[in-house]
Short mmCIF file of C-alpha atoms and ligand atoms in Angstrom, two decimals:
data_model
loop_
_atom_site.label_atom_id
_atom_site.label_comp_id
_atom_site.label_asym_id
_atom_site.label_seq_id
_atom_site.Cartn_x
_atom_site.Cartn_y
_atom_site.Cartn_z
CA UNK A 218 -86.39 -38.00 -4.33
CA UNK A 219 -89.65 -37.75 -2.76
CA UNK A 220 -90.12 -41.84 -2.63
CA UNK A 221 -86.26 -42.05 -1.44
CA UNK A 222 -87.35 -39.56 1.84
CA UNK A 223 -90.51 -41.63 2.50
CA UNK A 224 -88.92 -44.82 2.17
CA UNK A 225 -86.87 -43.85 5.36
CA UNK A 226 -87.42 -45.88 8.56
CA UNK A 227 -90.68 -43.64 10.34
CA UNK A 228 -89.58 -44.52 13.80
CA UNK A 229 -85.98 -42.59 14.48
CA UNK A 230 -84.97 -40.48 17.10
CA UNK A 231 -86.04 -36.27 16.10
CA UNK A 232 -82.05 -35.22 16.76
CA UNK A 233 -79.89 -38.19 15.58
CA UNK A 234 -76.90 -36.22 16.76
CA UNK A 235 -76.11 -35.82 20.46
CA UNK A 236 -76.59 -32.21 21.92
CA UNK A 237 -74.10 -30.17 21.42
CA UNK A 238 -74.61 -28.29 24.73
CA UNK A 239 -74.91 -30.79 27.99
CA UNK A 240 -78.97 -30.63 29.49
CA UNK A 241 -80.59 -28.82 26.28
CA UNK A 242 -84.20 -29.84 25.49
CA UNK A 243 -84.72 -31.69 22.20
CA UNK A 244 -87.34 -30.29 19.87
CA UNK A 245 -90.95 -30.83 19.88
CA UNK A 246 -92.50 -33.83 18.87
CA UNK A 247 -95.45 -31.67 17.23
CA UNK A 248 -95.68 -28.07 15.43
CA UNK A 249 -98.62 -26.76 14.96
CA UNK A 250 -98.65 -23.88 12.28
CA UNK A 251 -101.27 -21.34 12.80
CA UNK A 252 -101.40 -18.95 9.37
CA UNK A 253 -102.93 -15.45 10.60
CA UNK A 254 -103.47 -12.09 8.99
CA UNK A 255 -105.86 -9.66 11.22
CA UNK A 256 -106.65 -13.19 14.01
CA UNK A 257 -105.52 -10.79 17.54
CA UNK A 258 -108.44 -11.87 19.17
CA UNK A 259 -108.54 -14.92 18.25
CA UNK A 260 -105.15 -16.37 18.79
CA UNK A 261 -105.01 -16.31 22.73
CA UNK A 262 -108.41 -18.25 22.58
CA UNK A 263 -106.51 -21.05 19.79
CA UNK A 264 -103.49 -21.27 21.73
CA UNK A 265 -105.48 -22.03 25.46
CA UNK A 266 -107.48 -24.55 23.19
CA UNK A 267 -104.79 -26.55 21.45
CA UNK A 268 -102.80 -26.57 24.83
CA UNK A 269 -106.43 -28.22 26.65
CA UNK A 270 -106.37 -30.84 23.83
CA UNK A 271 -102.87 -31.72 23.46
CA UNK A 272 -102.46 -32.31 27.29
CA UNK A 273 -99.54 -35.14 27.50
CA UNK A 274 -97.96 -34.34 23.95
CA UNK A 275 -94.72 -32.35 23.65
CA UNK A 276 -96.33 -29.23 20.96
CA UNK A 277 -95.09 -25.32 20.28
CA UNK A 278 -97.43 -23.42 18.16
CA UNK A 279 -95.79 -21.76 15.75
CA UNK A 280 -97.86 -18.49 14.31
CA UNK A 281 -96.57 -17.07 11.11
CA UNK A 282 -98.17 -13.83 10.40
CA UNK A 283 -98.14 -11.32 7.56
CA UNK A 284 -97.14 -8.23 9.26
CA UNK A 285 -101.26 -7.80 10.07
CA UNK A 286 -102.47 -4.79 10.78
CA UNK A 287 -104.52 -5.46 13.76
CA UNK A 288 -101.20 -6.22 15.66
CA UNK A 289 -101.76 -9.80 15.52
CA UNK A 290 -97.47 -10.70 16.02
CA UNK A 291 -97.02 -8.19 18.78
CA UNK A 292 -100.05 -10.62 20.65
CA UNK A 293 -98.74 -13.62 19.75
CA UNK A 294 -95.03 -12.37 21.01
CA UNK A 295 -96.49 -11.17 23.91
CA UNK A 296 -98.03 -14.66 24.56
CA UNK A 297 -94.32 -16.54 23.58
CA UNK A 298 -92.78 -13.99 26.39
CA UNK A 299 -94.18 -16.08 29.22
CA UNK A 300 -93.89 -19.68 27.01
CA UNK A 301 -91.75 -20.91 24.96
CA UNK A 302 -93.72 -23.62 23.45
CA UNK A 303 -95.22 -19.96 21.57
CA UNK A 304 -93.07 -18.95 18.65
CA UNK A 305 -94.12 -16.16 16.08
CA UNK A 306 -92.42 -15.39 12.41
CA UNK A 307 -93.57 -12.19 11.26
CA UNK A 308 -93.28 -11.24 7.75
CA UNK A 309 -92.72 -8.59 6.24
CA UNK A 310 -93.68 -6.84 2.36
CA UNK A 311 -95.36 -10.52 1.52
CA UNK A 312 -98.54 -12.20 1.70
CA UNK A 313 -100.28 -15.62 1.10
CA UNK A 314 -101.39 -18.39 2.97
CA UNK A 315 -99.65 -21.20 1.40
CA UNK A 316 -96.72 -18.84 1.17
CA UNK A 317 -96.90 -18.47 5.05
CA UNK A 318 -97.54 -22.64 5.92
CA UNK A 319 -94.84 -23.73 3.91
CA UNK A 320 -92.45 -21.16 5.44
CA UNK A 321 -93.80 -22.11 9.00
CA UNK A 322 -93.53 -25.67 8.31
CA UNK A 323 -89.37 -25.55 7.10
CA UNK A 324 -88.45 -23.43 10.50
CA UNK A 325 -89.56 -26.01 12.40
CA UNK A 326 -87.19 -29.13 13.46
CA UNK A 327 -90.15 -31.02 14.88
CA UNK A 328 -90.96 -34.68 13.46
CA UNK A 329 -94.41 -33.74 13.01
CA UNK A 330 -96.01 -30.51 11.97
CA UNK A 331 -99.44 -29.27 11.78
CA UNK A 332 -101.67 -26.89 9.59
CA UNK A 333 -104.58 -25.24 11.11
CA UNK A 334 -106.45 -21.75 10.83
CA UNK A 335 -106.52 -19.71 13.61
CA UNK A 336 -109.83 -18.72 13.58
CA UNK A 337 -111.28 -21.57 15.15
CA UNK A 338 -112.86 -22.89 12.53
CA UNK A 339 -111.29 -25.72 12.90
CA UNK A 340 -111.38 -28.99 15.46
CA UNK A 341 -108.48 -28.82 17.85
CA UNK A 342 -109.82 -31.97 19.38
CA UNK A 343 -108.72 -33.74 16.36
CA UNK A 344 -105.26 -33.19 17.07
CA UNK A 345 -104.69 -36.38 18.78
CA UNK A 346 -106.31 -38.91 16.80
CA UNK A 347 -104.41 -37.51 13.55
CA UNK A 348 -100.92 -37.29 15.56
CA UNK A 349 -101.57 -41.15 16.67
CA UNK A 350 -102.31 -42.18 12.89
CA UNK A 351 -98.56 -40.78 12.15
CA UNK A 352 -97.16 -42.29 15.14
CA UNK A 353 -97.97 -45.55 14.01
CA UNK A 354 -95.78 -44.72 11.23
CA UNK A 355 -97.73 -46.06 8.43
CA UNK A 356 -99.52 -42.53 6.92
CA UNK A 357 -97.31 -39.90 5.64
CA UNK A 358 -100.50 -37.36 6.12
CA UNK A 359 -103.12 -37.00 8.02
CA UNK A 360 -105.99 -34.69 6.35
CA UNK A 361 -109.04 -33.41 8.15
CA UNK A 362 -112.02 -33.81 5.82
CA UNK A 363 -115.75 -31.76 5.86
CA UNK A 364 -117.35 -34.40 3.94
CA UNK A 365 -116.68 -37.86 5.22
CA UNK A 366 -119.72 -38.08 7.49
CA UNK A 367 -122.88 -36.40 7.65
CA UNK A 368 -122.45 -32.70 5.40
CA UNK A 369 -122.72 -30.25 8.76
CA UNK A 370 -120.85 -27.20 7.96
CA UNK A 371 -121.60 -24.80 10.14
CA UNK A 372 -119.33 -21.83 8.96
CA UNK A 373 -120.33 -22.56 4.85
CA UNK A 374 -122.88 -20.52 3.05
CA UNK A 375 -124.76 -21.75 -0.18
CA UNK A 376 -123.03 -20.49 -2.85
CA UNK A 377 -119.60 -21.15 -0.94
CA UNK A 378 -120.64 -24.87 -0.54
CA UNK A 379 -121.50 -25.35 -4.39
CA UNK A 380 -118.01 -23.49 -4.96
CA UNK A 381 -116.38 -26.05 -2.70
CA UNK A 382 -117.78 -28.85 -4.17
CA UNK A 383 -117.04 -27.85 -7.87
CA UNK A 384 -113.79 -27.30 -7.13
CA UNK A 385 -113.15 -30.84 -5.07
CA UNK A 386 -114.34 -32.53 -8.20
CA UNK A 387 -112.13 -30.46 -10.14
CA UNK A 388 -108.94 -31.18 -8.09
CA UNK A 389 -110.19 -35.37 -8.11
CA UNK A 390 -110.67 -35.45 -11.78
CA UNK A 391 -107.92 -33.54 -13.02
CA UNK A 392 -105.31 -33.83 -10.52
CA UNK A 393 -105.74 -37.44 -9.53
CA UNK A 394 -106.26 -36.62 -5.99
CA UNK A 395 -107.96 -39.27 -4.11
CA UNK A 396 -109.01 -36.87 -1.17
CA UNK A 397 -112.41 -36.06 -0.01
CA UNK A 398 -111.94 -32.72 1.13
CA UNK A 399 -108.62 -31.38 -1.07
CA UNK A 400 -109.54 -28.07 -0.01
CA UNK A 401 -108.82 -27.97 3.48
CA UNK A 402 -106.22 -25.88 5.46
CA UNK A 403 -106.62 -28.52 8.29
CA UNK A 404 -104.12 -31.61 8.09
CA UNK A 405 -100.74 -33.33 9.92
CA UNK A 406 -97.54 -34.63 8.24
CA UNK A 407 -94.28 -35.87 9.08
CA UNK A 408 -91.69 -33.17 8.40
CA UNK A 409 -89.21 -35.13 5.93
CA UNK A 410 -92.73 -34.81 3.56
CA UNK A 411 -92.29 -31.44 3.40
CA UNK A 412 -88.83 -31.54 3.16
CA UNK A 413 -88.86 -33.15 0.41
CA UNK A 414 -92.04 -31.65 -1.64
CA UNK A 415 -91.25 -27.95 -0.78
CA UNK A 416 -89.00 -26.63 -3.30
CA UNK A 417 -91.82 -27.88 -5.69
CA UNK A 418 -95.20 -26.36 -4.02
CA UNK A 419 -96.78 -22.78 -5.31
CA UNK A 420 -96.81 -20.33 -2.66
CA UNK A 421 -99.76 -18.87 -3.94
CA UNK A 422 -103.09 -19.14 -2.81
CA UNK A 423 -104.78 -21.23 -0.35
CA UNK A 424 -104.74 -24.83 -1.64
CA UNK A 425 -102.01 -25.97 0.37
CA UNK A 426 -103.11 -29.49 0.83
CA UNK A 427 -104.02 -29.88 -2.73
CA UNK A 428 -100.44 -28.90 -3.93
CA UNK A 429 -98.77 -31.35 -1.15
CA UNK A 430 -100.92 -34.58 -2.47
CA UNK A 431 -100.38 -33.16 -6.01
CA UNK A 432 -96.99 -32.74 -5.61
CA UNK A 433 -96.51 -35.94 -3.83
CA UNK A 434 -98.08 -38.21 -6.93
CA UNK A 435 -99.22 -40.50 -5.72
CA UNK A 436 -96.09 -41.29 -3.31
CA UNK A 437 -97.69 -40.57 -0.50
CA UNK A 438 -100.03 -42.75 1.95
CA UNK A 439 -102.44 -40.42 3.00
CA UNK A 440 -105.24 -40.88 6.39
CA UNK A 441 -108.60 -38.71 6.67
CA UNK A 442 -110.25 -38.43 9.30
CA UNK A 443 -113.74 -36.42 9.78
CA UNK A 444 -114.20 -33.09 11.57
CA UNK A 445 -116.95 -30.56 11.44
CA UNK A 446 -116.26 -26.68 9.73
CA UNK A 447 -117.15 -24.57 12.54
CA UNK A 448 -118.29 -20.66 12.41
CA UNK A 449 -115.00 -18.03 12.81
CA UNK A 450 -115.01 -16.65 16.24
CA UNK A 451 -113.75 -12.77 15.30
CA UNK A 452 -113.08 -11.26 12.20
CA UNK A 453 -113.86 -12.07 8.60
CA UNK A 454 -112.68 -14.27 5.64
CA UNK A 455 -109.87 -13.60 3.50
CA UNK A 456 -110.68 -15.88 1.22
CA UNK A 457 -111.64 -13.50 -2.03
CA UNK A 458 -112.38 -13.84 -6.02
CA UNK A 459 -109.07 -13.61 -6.18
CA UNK A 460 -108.29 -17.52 -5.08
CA UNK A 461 -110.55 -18.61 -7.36
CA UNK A 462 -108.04 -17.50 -9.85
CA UNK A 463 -105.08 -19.03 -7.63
CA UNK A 464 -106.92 -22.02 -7.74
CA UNK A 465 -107.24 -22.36 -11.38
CA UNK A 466 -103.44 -21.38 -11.84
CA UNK A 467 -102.67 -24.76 -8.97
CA UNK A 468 -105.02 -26.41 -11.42
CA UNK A 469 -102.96 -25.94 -14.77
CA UNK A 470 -99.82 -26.02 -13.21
CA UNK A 471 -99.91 -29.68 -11.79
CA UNK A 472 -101.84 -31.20 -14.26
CA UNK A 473 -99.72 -29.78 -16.94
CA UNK A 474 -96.89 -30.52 -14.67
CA UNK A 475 -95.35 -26.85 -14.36
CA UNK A 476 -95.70 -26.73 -18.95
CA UNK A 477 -98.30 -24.38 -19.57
CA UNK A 478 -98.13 -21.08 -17.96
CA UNK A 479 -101.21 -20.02 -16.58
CA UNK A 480 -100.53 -15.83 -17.12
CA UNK A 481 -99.81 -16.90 -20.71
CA UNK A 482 -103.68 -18.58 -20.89
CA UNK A 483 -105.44 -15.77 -19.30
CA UNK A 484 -103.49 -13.16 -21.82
CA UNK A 485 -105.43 -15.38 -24.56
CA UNK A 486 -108.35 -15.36 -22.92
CA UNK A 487 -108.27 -11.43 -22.79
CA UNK A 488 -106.81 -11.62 -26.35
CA UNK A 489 -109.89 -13.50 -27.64
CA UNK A 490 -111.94 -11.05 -26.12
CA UNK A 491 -110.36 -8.10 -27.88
CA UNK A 492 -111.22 -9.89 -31.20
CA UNK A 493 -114.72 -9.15 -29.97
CA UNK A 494 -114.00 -5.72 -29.10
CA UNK A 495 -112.15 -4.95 -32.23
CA UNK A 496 -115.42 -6.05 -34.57
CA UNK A 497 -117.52 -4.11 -32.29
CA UNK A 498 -115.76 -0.94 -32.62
CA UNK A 499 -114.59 -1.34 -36.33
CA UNK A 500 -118.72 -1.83 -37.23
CA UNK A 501 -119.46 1.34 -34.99
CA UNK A 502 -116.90 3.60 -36.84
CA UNK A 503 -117.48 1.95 -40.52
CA UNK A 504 -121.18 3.12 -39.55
CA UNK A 505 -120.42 6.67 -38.91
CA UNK A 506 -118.44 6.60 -42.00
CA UNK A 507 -115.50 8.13 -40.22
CA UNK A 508 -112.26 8.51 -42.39
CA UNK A 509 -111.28 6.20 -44.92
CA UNK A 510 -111.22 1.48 -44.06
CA UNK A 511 -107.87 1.51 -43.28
CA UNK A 512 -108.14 4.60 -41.03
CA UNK A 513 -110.87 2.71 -39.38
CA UNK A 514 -109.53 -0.84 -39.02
CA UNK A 515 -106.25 1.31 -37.52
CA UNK A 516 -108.57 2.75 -34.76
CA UNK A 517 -110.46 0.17 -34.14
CA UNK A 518 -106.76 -2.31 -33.47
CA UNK A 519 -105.80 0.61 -31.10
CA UNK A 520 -109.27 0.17 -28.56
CA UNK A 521 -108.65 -3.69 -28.96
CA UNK A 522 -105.19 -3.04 -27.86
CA UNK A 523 -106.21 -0.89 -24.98
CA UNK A 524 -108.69 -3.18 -24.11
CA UNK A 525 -106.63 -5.76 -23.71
CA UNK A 526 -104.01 -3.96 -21.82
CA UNK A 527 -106.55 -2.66 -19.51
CA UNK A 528 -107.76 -6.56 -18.70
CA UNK A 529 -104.43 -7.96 -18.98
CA UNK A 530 -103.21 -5.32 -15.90
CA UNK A 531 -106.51 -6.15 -14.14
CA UNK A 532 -106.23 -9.96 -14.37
CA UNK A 533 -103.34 -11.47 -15.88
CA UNK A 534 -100.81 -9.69 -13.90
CA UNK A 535 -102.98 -8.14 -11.25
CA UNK A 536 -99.86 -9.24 -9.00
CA UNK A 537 -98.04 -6.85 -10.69
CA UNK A 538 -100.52 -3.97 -11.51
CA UNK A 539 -99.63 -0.97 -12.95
CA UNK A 540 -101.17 2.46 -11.50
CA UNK A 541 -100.90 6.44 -11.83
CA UNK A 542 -98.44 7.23 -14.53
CA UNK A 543 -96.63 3.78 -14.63
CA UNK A 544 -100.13 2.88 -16.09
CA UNK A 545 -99.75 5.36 -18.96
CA UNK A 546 -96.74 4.51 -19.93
CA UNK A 547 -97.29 0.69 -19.81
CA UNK A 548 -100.16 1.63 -22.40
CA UNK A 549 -97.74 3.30 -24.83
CA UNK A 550 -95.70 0.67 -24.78
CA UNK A 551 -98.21 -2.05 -24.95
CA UNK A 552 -100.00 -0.45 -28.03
CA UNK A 553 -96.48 -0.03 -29.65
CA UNK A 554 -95.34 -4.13 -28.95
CA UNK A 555 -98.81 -4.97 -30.21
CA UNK A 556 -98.27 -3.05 -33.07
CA UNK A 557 -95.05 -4.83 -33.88
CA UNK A 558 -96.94 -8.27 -33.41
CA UNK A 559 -99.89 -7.65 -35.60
CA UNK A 560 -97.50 -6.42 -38.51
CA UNK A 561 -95.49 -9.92 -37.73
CA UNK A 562 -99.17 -12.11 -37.67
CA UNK A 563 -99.27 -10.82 -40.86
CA UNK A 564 -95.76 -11.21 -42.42
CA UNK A 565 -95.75 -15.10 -41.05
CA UNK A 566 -99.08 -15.47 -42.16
CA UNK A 567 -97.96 -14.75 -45.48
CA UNK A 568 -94.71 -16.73 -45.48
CA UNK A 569 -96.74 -20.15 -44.46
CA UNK A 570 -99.29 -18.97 -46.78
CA UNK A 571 -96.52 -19.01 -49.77
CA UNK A 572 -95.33 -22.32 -48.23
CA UNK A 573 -98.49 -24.40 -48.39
CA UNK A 574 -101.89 -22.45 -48.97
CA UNK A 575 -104.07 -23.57 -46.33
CA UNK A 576 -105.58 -20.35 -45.70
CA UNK A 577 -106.16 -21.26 -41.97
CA UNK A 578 -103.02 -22.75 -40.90
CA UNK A 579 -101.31 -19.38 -42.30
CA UNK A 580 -103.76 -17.58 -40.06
CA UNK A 581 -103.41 -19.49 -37.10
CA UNK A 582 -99.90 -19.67 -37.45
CA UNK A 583 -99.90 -15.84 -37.83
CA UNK A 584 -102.05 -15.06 -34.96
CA UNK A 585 -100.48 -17.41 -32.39
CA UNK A 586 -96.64 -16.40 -33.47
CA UNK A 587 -98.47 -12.46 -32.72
CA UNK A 588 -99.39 -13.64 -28.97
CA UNK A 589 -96.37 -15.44 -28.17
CA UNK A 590 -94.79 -11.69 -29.04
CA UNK A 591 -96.63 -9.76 -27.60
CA UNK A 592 -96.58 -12.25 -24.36
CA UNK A 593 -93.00 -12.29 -24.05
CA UNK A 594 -92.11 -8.74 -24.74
CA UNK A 595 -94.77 -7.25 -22.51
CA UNK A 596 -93.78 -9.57 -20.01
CA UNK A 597 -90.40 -8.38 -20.20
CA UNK A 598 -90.97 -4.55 -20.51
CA UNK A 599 -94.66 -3.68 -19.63
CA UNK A 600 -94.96 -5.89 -16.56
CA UNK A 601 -91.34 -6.61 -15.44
CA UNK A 602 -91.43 -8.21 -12.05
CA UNK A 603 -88.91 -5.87 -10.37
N1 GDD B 846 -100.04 -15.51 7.11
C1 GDD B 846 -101.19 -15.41 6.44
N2 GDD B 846 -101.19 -14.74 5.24
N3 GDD B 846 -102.30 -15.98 6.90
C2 GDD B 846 -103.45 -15.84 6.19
C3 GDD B 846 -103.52 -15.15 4.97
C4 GDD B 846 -102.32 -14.57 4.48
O1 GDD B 846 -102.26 -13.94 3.44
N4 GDD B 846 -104.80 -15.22 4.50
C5 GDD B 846 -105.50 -15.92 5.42
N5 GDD B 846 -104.69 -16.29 6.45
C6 GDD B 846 -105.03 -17.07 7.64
C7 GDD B 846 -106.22 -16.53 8.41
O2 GDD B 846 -105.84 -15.58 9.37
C8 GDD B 846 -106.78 -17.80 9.04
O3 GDD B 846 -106.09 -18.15 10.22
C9 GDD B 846 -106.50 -18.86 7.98
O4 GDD B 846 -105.41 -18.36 7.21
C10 GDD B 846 -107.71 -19.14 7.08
O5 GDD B 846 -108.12 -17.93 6.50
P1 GDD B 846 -109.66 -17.52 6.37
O6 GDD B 846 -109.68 -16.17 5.78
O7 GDD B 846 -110.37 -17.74 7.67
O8 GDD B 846 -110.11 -18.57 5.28
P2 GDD B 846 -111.49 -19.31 5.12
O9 GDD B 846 -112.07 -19.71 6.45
O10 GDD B 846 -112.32 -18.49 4.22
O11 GDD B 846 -110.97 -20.60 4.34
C11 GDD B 846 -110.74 -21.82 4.99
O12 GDD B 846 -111.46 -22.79 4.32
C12 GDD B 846 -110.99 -23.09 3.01
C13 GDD B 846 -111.84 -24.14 2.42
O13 GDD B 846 -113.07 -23.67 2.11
C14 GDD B 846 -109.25 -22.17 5.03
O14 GDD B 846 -109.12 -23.30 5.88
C15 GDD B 846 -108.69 -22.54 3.70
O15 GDD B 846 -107.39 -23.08 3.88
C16 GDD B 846 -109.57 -23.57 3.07
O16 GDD B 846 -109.12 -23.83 1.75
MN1 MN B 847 -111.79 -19.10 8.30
#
């Protein structure tokens, strides 16, 4: 599908169909997408900017902002009131960057859209070099990079930089992705790309880019061009501990093309890790000589269990996380599904262990058939997406 949209001819009239109302304006040629949460004082600065350096060029700016508390839509409608080239989606009860680009890039019915943040971190002057690239009509996408010339970023700390290069070597190994810079929120592309790619792009997270030439396998012919990070006028970062872990769930997803679920690797992660706990606990009571083994090996399962629920509600579905007395209950129920799955580890365990006698094939069989349960039915009663 992908291939059959970018195979189309790049140089066709925006609105193929005549107006249905005599003297209306056609679309843009060019959308730029600005992503905000908490940007008010930034956008009116962005928008007088991007207007200075696409003098000549037919552009809207299209802001798409998460319902920020700092009023940003109510500016950025305010601005649109006196021109119309300033549009604003505001969203409510959701969150996300790439959530937000994606949905600002389908409202648009302009041939060419842009991605940039609106905290002037980013080049505007770049604008028309990368829309002439695509106008020539032999790139798909045009993506700003921090690291094809000299290494000047201005807005990057230390430990960010080594974070940002890890993870760019990351994306190129595993992903395939031949792009300097996958990480940045700074690119052009015709519209029919998106089109086509979006039903198949994560809304989570920040790695838009990295999903699109992901996504796009390959398929797509793909320009950068150089531009310098610069230092965020007002406000601060959103960018948290928590994209790491959106990053490493892009990561698994496209390399494992959508097969291995990312929740269901970090619940064996925290699993493993209540092995740990369980030993820890088990040798503290068998010390203190309290109650009888089995007593003790049942206590000691019941912290591991806890454990793991606590972690598993911290990380693993920290989306959904449970709080106040939902939390409670979840841990009743958790320590009862568990319970369920270590009595089945056990009874498969046994049946392959009747079947064949490899001692650890029996076990492994037993202990992975006890995560998948657990995994699914806690998924389905402890942390039910509503
Ligand atoms: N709508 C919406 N929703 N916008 C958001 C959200 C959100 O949840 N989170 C951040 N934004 C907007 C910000 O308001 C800003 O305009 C832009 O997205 C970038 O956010 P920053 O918080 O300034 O991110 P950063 O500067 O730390 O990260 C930049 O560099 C990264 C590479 O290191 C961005 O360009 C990232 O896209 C990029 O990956
Ligand atoms: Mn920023």
């Amino acid at each position: 599908m992908v291939q059959d949209i970018l195979q189309r001819p790049a140089k066709t009239s925006p609105v193929d169909a005549p107006p249905l109302v005599p003297d209306t304006e056609p679309a843009p040629e060019l959308t730029i997408i600005l992503p905000t949460f908490n940007e008010r004082d930034n956008l009116p600065v962005i928008i007088e900017r991007v207007g200075q350096a696409l003098t000549g060029v037919d552009w809207e700016i299209l802001i798409v902002d998460d319902n920020s508390p700092d009023g940003t839509s109510a500016v950025a409608r305010a601005l649109g009131e006196n021109d119309r080239r300033i549009r604003c989606i505001r969203r409510v009860g959701r969150r996300g960057l790439a959530g937000a680009c994606i949905e600002g890039m389908l409202a648009s019915p302009a041939r060419y859209l842009a991605v940039m943040d609106a905290d002037l971190q980013h080049d505007e002057t770049q604008f028309l070099a990368m829309l002439n690239k695509l106008r020539a009509g032999d790139t798909d996408l045009v993506a700003a990079s921090r690291y094809i010339d000299a290494r000047t970023d201005a807005g990057f700390s230390a430990s960010r930089a080594r974070a940002s290069h890890w993870s760019t070597a990351l994306a190129r190994t595993l992903l395939k992705v031949e792009l300097t810079d996958p990480m940045s929120g700074f690119f052009m592309l015709r519209r029919d790309v998106i089109d086509a790619l979006a039903p198949r792009l994560s809304t989570q997270g920040f790695k838009i880019l990295l999903d699109i030439a992901a996504t796009g396998r390959g398929a797509l012919r793909i320009a950068e061009i150089p531009f310098v990070f610069g230092t965020r006028l007002h406000g601060e970062s959103k960018l948290d501990a928590r994209v790491v872990l959106d990053f490493g769930q892009l990561l698994l997803a496209k390399a494992t093309n959508d097969r291995v679920s990312f929740r269901f690797v970090l619940f064996c992660l925290v699993g493993l890790s209540g092995v740990a706990v369980h030993m820890a606990a088990l040798a503290a009571l068998h010390a203190l000589a309290l109650g009888t083994f089995s007593a003790q090996q049942a206590a000691a399962t019941a912290i591991a269990i806890a454990w793991n629920y606590v972690f598993n509600n911290a990380f693993t579905y920290r989306d959904q996380r449970l709080a106040g007395w939902p939390f409670v209950k979840g841990l009743i129920e958790f320590e009862l599904i568990c319970a369920v799955g270590a009595i089945s580890n056990v009874g498969i365990a046994n049946l392959l262990y009747n079947h064949d006698s490899i001692w650890w094939i029996a076990g492994l069989g037993g202990a992975v058939m006890g995560a998948v349960w657990n995994y699914a039915v806690s998924a389905a009663f402890v942390w039910r997406s509503q």
